[in-house]
Structure formats: C-alpha cells, structure tokens
Coordinates of C-alpha atoms and ligand atoms in Angstrom, one line a residue:
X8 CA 59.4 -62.8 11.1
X9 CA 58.8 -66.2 10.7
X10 CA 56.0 -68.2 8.3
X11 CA 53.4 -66.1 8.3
X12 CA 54.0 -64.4 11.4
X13 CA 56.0 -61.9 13.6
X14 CA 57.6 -63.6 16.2
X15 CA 60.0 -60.9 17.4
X16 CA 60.0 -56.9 17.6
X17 CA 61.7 -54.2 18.8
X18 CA 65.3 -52.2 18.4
X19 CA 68.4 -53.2 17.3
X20 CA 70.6 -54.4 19.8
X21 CA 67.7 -54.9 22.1
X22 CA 66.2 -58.4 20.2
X23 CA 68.4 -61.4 19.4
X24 CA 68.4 -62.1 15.9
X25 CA 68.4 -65.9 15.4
X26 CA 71.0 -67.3 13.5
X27 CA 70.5 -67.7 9.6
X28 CA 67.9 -64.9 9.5
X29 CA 67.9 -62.5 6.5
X30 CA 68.6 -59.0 8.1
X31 CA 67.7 -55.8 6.2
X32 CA 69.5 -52.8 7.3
X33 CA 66.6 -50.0 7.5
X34 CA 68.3 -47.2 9.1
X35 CA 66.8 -43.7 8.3
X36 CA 63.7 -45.4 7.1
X37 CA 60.0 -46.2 8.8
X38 CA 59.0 -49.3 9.9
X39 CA 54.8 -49.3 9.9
X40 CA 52.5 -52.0 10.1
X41 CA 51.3 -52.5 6.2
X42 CA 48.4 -50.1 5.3
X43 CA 45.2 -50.7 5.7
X44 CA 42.5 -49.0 3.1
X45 CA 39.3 -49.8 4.9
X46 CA 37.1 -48.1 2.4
X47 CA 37.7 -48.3 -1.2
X48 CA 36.8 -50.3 -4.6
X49 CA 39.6 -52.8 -5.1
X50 CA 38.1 -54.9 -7.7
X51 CA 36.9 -51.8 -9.7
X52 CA 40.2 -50.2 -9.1
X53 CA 41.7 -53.0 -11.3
X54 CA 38.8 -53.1 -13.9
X55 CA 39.3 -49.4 -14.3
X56 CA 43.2 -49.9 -14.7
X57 CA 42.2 -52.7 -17.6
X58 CA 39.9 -51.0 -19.1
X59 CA 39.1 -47.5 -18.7
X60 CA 40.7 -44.1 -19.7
X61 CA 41.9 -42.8 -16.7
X62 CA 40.7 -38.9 -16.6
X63 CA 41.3 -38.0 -13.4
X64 CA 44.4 -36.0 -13.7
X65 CA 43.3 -33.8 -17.0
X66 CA 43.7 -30.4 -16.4
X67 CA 40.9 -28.9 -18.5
X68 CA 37.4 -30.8 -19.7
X69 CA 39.1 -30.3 -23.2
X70 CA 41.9 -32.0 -22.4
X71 CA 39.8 -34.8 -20.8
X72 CA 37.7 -34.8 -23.7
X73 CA 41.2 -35.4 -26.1
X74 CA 42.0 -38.2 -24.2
X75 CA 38.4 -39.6 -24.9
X76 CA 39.0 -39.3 -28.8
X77 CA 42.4 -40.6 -28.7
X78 CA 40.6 -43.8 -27.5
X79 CA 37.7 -43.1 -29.9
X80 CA 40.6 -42.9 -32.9
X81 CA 41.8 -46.8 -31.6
X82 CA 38.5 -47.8 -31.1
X83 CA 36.6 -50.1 -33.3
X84 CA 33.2 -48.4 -34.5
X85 CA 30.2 -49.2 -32.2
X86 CA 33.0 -50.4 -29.0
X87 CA 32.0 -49.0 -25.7
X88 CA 34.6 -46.7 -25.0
X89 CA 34.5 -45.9 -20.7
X90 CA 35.8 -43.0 -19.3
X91 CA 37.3 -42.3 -15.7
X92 CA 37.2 -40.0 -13.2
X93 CA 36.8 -36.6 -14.2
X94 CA 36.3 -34.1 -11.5
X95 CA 35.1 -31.0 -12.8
X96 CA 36.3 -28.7 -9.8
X97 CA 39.5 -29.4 -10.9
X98 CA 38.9 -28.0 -14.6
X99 CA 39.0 -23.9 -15.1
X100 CA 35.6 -25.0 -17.3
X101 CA 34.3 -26.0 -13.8
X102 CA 30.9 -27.7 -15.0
X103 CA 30.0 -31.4 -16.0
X104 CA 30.7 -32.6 -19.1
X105 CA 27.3 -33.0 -20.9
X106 CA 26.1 -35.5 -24.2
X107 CA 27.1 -32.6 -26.6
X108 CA 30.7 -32.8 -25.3
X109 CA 31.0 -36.6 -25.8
X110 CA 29.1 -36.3 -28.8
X111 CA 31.7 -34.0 -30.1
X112 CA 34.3 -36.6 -29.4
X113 CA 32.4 -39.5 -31.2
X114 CA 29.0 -39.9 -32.5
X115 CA 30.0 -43.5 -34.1
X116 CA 31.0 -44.9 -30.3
X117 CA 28.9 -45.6 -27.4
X118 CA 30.7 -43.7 -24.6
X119 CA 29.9 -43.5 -20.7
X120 CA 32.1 -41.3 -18.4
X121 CA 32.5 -42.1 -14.7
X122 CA 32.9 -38.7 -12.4
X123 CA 35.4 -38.9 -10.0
X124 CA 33.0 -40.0 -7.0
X125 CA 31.3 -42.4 -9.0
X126 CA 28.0 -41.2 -8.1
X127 CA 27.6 -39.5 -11.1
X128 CA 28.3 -40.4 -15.6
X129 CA 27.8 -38.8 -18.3
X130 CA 26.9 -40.6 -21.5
X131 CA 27.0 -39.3 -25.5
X132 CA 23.7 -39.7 -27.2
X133 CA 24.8 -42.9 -28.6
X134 CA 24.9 -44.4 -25.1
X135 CA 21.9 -42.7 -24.4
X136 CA 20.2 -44.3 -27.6
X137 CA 21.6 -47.9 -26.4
X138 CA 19.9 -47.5 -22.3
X139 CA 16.8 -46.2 -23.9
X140 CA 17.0 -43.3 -22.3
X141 CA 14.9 -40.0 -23.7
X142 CA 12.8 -37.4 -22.5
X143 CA 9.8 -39.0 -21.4
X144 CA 12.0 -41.3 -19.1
X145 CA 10.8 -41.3 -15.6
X146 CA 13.3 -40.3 -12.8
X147 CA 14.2 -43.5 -11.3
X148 CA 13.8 -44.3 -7.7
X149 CA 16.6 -42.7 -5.7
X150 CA 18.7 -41.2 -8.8
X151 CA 17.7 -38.5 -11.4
X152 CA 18.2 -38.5 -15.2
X153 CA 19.4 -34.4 -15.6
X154 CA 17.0 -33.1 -18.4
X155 CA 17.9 -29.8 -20.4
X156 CA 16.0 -26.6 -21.3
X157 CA 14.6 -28.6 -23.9
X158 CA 13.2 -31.3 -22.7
X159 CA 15.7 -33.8 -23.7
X160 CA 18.3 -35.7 -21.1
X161 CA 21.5 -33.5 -21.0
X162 CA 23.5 -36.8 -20.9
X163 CA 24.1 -36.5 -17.1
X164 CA 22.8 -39.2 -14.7
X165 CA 23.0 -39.1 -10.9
X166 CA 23.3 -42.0 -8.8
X167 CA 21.3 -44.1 -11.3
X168 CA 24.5 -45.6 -13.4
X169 CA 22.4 -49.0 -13.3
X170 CA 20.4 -47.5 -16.8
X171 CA 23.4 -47.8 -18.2
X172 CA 25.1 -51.0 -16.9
X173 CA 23.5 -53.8 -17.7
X174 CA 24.5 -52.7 -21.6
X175 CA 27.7 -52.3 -21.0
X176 CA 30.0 -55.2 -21.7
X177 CA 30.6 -57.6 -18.9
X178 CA 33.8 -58.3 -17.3
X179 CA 35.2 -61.6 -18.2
X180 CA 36.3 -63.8 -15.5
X181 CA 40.0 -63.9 -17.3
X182 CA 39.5 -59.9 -16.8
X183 CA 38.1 -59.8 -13.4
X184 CA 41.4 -62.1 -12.2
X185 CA 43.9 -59.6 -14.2
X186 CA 42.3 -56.7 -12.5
X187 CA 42.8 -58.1 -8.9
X188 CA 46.2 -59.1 -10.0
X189 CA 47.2 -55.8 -11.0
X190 CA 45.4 -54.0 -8.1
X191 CA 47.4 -56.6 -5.7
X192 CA 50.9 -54.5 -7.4
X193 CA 50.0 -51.5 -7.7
X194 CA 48.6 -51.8 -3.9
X195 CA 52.1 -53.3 -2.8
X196 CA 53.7 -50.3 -4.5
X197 CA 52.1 -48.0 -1.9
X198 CA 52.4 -50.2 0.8
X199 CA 49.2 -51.8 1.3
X200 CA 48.8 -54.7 2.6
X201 CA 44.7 -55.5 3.0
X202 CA 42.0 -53.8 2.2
X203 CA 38.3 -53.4 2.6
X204 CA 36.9 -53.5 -1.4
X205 CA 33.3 -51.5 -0.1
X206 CA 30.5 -53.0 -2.2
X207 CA 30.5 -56.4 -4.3
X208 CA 28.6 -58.2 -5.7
X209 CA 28.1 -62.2 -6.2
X210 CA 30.2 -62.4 -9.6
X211 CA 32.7 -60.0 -8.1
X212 CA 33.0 -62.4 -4.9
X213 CA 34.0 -65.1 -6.7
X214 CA 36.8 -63.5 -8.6
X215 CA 37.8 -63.1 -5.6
X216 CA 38.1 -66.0 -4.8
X217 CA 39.5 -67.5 -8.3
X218 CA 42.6 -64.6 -8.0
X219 CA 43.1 -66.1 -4.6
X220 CA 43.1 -70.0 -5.7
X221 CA 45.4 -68.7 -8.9
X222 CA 47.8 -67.0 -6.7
X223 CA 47.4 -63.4 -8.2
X224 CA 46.1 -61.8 -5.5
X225 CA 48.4 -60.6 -3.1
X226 CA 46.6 -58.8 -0.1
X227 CA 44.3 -59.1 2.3
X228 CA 40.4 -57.8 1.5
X229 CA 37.0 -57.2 4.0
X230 CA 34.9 -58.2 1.2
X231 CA 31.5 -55.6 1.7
X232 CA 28.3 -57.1 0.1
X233 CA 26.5 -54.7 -1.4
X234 CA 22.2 -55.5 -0.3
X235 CA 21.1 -51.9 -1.5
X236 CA 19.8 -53.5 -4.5
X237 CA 21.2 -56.8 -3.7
X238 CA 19.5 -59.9 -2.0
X239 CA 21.5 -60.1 1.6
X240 CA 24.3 -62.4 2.0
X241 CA 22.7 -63.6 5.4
X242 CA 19.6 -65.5 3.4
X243 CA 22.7 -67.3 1.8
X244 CA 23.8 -67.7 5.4
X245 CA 26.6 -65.6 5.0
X246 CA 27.7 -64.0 8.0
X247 CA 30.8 -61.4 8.7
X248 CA 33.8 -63.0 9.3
X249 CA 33.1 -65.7 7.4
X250 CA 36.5 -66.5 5.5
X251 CA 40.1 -66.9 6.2
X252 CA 43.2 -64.2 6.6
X253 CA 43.5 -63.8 3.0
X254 CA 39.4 -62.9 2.3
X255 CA 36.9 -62.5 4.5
X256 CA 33.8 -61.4 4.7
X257 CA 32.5 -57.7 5.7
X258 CA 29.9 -56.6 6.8
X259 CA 26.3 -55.4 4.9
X260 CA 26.7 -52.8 2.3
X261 CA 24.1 -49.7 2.1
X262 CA 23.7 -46.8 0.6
X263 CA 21.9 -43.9 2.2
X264 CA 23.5 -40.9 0.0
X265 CA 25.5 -39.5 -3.1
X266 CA 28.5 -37.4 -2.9
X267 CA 29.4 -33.8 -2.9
X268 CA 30.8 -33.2 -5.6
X269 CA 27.6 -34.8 -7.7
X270 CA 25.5 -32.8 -5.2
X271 CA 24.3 -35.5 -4.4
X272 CA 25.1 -35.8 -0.5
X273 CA 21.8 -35.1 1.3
X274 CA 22.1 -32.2 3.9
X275 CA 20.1 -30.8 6.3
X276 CA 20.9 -27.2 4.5
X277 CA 20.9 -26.3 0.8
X278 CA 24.1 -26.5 -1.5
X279 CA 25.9 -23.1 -1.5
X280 CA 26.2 -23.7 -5.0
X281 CA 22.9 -24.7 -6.2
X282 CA 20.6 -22.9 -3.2
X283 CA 17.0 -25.2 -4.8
X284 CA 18.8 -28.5 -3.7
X285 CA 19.6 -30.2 -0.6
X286 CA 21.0 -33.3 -2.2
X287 CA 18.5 -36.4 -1.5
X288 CA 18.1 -39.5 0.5
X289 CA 18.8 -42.8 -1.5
X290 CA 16.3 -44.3 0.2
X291 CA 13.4 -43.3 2.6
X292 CA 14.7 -43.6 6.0
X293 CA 12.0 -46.4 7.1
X294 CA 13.5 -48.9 4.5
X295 CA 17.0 -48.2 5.8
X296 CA 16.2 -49.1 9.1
X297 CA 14.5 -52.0 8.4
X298 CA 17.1 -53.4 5.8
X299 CA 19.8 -52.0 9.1
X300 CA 17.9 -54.0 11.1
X301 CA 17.4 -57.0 9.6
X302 CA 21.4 -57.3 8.7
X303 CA 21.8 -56.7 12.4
X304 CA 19.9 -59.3 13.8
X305 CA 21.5 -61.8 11.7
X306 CA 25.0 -61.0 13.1
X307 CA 26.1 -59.3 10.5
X308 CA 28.3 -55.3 11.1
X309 CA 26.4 -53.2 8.8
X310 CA 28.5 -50.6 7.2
X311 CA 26.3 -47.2 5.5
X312 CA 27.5 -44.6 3.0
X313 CA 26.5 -41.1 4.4
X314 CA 28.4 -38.3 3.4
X315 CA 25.3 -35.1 4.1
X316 CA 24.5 -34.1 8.0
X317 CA 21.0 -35.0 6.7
X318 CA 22.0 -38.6 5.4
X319 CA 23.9 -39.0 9.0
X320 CA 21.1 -38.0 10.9
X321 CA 18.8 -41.0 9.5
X322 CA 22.2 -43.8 9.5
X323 CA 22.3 -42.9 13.2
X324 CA 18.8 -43.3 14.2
X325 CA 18.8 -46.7 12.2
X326 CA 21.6 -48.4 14.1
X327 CA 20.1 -46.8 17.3
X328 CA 17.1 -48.8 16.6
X329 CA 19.2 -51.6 15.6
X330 CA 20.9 -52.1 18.7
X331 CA 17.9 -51.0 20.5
X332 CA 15.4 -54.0 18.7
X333 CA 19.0 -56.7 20.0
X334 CA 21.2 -54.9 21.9
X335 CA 24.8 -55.8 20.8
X336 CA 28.0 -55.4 22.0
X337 CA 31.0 -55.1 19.9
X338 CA 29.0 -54.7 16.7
X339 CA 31.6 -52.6 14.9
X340 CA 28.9 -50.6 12.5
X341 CA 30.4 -48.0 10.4
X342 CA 29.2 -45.1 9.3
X343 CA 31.0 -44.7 5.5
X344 CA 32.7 -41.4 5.0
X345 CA 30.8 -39.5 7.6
X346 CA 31.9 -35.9 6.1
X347 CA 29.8 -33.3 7.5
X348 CA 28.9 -33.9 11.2
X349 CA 27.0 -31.7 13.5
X350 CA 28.2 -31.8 17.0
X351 CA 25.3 -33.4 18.2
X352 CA 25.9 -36.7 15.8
X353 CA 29.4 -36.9 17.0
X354 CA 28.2 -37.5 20.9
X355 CA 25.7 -40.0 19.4
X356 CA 28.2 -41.5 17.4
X357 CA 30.6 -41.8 20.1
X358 CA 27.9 -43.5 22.7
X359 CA 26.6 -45.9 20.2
X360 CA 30.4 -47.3 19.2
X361 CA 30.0 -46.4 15.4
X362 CA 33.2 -46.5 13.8
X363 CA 33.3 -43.5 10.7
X364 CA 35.1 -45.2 8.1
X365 CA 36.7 -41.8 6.5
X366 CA 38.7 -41.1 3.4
X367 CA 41.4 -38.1 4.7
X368 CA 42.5 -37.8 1.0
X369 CA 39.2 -36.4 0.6
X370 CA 40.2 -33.7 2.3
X371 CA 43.8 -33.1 0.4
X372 CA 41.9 -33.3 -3.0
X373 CA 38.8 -31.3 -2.2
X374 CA 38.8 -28.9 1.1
X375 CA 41.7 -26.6 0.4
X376 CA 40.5 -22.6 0.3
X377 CA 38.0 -22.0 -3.0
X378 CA 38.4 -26.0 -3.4
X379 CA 34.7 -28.1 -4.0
X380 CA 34.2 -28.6 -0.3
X381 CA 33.8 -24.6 0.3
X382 CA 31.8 -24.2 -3.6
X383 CA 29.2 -26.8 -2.2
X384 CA 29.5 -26.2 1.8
X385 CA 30.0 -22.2 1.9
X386 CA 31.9 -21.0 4.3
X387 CA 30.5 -21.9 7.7
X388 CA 29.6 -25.4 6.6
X389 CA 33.2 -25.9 5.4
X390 CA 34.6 -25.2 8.5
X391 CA 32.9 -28.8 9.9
X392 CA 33.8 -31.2 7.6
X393 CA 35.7 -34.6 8.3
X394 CA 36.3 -33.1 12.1
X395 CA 39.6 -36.0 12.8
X396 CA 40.7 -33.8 15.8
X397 CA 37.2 -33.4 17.7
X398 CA 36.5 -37.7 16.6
X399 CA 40.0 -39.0 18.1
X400 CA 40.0 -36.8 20.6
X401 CA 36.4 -37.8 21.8
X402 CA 38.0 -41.4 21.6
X403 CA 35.9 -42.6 18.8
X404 CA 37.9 -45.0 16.9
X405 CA 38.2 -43.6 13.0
X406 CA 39.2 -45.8 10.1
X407 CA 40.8 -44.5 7.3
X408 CA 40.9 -45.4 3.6
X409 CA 40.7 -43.8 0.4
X410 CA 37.9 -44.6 -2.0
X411 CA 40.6 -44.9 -4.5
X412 CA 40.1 -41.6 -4.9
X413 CA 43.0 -41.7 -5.2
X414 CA 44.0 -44.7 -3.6
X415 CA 47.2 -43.9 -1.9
X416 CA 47.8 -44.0 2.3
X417 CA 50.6 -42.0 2.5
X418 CA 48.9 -39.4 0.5
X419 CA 46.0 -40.4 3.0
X420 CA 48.3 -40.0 5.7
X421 CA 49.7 -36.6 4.4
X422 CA 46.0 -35.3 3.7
X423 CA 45.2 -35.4 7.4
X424 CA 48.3 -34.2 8.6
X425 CA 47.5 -31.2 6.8
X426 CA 43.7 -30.6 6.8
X427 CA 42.6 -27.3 5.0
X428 CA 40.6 -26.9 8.5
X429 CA 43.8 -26.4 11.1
X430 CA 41.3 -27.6 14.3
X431 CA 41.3 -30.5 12.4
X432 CA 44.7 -31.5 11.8
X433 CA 45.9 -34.9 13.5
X434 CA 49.4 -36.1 14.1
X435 CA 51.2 -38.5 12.4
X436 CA 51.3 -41.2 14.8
X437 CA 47.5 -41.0 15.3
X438 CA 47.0 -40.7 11.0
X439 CA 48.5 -43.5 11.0
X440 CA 47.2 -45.5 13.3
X441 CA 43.5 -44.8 11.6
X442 CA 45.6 -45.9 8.3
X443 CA 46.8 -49.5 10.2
X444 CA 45.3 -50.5 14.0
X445 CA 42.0 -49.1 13.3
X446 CA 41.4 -50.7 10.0
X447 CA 41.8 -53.7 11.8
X448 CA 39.7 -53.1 14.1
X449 CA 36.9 -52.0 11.5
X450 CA 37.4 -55.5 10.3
X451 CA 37.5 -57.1 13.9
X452 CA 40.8 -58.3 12.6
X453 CA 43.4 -56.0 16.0
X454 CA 44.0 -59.3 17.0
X455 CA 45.6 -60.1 14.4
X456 CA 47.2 -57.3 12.6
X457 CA 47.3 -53.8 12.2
X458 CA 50.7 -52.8 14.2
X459 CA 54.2 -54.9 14.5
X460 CA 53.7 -56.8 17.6
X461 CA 54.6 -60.5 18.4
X462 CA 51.9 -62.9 16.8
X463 CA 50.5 -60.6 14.6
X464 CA 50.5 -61.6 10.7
X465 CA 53.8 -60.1 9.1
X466 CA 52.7 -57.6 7.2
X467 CA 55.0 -54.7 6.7
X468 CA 55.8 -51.3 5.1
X469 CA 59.3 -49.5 4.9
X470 CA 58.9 -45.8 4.4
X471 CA 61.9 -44.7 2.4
X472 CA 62.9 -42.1 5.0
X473 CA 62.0 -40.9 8.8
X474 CA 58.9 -39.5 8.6
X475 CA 59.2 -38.5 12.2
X476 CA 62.0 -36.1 11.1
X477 CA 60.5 -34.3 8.3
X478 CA 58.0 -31.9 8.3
X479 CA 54.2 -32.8 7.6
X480 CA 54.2 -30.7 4.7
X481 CA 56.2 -33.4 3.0
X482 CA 55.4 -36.2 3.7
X483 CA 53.4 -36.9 0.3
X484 CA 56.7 -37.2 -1.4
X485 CA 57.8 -40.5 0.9
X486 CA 57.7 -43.2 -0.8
X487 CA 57.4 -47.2 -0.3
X488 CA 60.6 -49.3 0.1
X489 CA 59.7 -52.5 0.8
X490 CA 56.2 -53.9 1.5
X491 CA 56.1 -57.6 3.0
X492 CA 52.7 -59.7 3.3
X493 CA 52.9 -62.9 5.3
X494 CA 57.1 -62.4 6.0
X495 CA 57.5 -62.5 2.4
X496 CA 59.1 -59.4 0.7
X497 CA 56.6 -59.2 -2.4
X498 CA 57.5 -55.4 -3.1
X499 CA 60.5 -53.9 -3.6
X500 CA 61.8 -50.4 -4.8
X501 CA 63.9 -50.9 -7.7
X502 CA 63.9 -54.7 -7.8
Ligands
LIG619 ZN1 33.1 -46.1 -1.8

C-alpha cells in the first residue's frame, strides 16, 4: 500500500516488497478486503450508543424493564429516558411491552422504547400524555396507534414513531459528531471499513459532513436520503454519486413495509401468529411508483425497504415501470431486505438487475427452529425466507449488511454460512464477497474498492485466524486484528 492506495498484491515471495516498507507478518490470519455494511443506520447507531439504554441483549422483559429503572433512578424527573432494542421473541414473556410496564418503571419520566427492528415503540403514559396521544386519536396514514380492550392506546405504536419524535429532545450537533465518532471505532473494531447509513435526513447529512471536516469519522458511508416523508434530494439537485471517497451520496430512500417481528411486513398470506393480519403497505402502491419514478428519471438508484412477498410484489412492478417510462442501464436499484420471495419475484428480480440489499444476521438472530421467522411465517413460509443459495446461484448480485441489528459482518458472514434453512446456506468465499465486492457494487463504487486488487483504495481487514480452516460453525468467534482505511492502520487488537 501506498497513500491511499494498493499498489501491489499477492503472496509472499511472489511480490517484491520495496525497500523501507513496514511489513506485518500475518501468517495464520485472513487477509479480506474491509467490510462493507451496505444497509444499516450508522448515524443512529452512534446516537443510540450516546444516548440510549441498550436492551437488546436482556433476557427477560423484566430484566429489560430493570434496566429501564436503573436509568429512571439516575434520571432527573420529567428527562426523556429512550430505550433500545428489545426483541420480544427473545424473552420467555414473548409479548410487547405495553404503557402499564413502563409505567411500572416510572410514572414521573417520559419514556419511549425502540423494538429491535425499529418499526415499532412503546411509550409509558407519560410519553403518551407529551404526543397527545389518547383514544379518540385517529390511526395515522400508514402506521397504527395499538388501542386496548378499553378503548385507550395500549402504549404500542407501529410504524408511526413520528407522534412521538418531534417531542423528543433533539440531537445536538456536538452529539450528532460524537455519535459518528464513536460509530467510526466501534465499526473499525469489526472491521468495517464503509458503510451504507440507509435513511438520513438533511440535519443528519450535515453531521456528516462536520465529523468528516473534524476528522472523527473514520469510514466510508453511501449516504441514503430518506424522500418517504422527505422532499427529494434531486429538487436540491442532488444526484447519486454526488460526493468524494469518504461520503457520497446514495441513492433515494423508500419505504414500502414494516418488519416481521412488528408484524408489520406486508404479505401476500396472513401471519401464522396473528391469522386477521397480513401486515400492511406503507404506502398505496400508485404513490410508490410515482415517487420510484420520479427519483428514476432524475438519475438517481432508488433503493426500497420490502421485507413481505406482498410489499415485493408492488417494489418490483414500480421499478419495472421505472425502467419501462426511461429505460436505464446500469441503474443499480435495490430492493432493501427482500426477506420472503416467491419464486416468481426472484426471475423478475434477476431480469430487471435489482440488487436485494439483505441482512444475513437476520437470519442468525431470527430463523433458527421455533425462532420469530417460523412464529410469524409457519412452517412452509419459513422454509423461503432470505433464499442466498437460489439468488447467487441465479447470478443476481446480493449485498449484504446488517441493519445494525446487530451490526457485526463476521457475525453477518457466520449467519449465512449457517442458515437455519440448509438449501440456503452459501460458502464463505461467496458470504463474503456479498459482505465486500458486492457492497461496492451497490454503491457503484467495484472500481474502486471492495476486494485487494492493484489501484483499489487500501482498505483492509485481518481476521485473527484462517477462516478457510475452521469450520463454519465457528466462525462467529473470529475476531478483527487489524483494520486499515486509506493504508493507514487505524485499528488494532490490543493497541
Ligand atoms: Zn434499515
């Protein structure tokens, strides 16, 4: 390596090593290009690390809920006190936590809970007091306030968080800048080197760009604009690509579904789990294509969260018309998540280039026997989620990242070695090139980086061992040596 740049690869013995040049001995290790997450929420990420009590490891809802009044106990009275992501299928209590558990933990604090997926909070009556929130509320467009037996909101809102934000403290700028900071190290610790950070908005682009001007952040980031709600960045004139190796601009940021876990995820078939509901459609699929179309005909990749068959379905027909009102070569759309695919989708997919920007850790966390993928899919349905095999081997090019959920490639990389479906296992060469070439070329960036090849950009993991030589089983417990961005070593393991 050299500057910014590789400028030689290949064994030892077999490339001359120029004179003065540090040499790190490596042997028994892995070499990959640095990690790419092409899907998950970077900036958030570091918010959440700031401020937030992190629930997602609790083993019971009580034990979540203690954390909650640990906070409460340090808390001033009246605070905001945010919670993090709990995932109730991993609690024996297996249900959502509701106002009357938050209440029990303070009725003096506002307090707002973030599920796992972030589709889905739950707020005590205190926060629920603040938003205005009551019984005669309507259900917002796309999103549903849950109301009890009694007439009264249970405390639980779905896909409609934005009741709630706006009375939620702001970040600071000082806070937004630490977040990316810390994000940047913790990302370096696990060997990732850029990311895609899948939804921003104008306040959270320009902390971008301040923790790039201060020096704090450290990797590379596909900045996605979010233009559900938002105006689109193209009336700015604000195109993909737009930006320099550091941050660039991605592509146009929809919404077209919830999650699974909130039930949320709109299929074509009912919920195993809750037989009256099919999940919903965030918005009606007319809207989608126009808003698809109109970011397509500026230039701009467009990039859709569908997770349901059903959501999938209506993503697909709204690029096809896309590309049918200006046909486009190379336009790189993605499809975000892309969970449960019928075989049909997956031809389409393949013949309209659409890239499915999936999260394999999804599929460690959640899709194990009895696990929330088979509570929500049943059995059949189970049986076709996140297909890797059937999508490499059909020669669709995936892109893998995690969400944050939790963010961590070689967990990632594990997941899909390992996929609670065996058909669809992949190997560990092809996980992780979805993990490193692929991201690149979800971010049109293959020229450039995404495997160790003379002229790309120096960025670098060392796997503490050979991960050819182990077996796929354990490869979770590798961890990250060294991690270089640009030629220069910024992580180390035990420096
Ligand atoms: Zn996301």
């Amino acid at each position: 390596m050299q500057g910014d740049y590789i400028v030689a690869a290949g064994k030892k013995g077999k490339i001359e090593i120029p004179k003065g040049a540090e040499v790190y001995d490596v042997t028994g290790m892995t070499v990959v290009p640095g990690f790419i997450d092409s899907h998950c929420h970077f900036y958030g990420m570091g918010i959440s690390m700031l401020r937030d009590v992190q629930l997602r490891d609790t083993p019971t809802l009580e034990a979540a809920m203690a954390r909650l009044k640990e906070k409460a106990k340090a808390t001033k009275k009246g605070d905001w006190i945010l919670g993090k992501g709990w995932d109730e299928s991993k609690w024996p209590e297996n249900r959502y936590p509701t106002k009357q558990d938050l209440d029990a933990v303070s009725k003096t604090h506002p307090i707002v809970t973030t599920r796992i997926c972030g589709h889905m909070v739950t707020l005590n009556s205190v926060a629920l007091k603040i938003a205005g929130i009551t019984g005669k509320t309507p259900q917002p467009a796309g999103g549903q306030v849950d109301m009890g037996l009694d007439g009264e909101p249970t405390g639980i809102l779905r896909d409609c968080r934005h009741l709630i934000e706006s009375f939620i403290p702001p970040v600071t700028e000082d806070e937004a800048v630490e977040g990316l900071k810390i994000a940047s190290e913790y990302a370096l610790s696990l060997g990732c080197t850029s990311v895609g950070d899948a939804g921003l908005n104008a306040y959270e682009l320009e902390a971008y760009q301040t923790a790039l001007a201060k020096g704090h952040l450290k990797i590379r980031a596909y900045l996605f604009l979010d233009e559900t709600v938002q105006k689109p960045s193209y009336e700015a004139g604000i195109r993909t690509g737009f930006g320099n190796d550091m941050i660039k601009i991605g592509p146009s940021k929809l919404l077209m579904d919830g999650s699974l876990g909130a039930r949320t995820a709109a299929l074509f078939e009912p919920y195993a789990d809750e037989p009256k509901s099919k999940g919903f459609l965030l918005m009606p699929p007319e809207v989608l294509d126009e808003k698809a179309k109109a970011a397509h005909r500026h230039g701009n990749q467009v990039s859709i969260h569908a997770i349901g068959d059903y959501a999938i379905e209506s993503v697909i027909n709204s690029i096809q018309a896309a590309l049918k009102d200006k046909p486009r070569k190379n336009h790189r759309h993605r499809i975000e998540h892309c969970e449960i695919l019928t075989a049909g989708q997956i031809e389409r997919i393949k013949e309209l280039g659409i890239i499915p920007a999936m999260q394999p850790n999804f599929v460690g966390e959640w899709a194990g026997p009895g696990s929330m993928y088979e509570q929500r899919l049943g059995d059949d349905r189970t049986k076709l989620n996140n297909p890797y095999r059937i999508l490499l081997d059909e020669g669709i090019v995936v892109a893998f990242g995690s969400d944050g959920m939790p963010f961590h490639p070689i967990y990632g990389i594990w997941s899909a070695l390992n996929h609670g479906i065996k058909d669809a296992r992949i190997n560990l060469v092809e996980a992780i090139k979805c993990y490193t070439l692929n991201g690149a070329y979800a971010s049109f960036d293959e020229d450039k980086k995404g495997s160790i090849e003379v002229g790309k950009l120096a960025d670098v993991a060392v796997i503490d061992r050979d991960l050819t030589k182990i077996k796929p089983e354990d490869v979770r417990d590798a961890k990250v040596y060294m991690t270089i961005v640009n030629g220069k070593i910024l992580y180390h393991k035990g420096l």
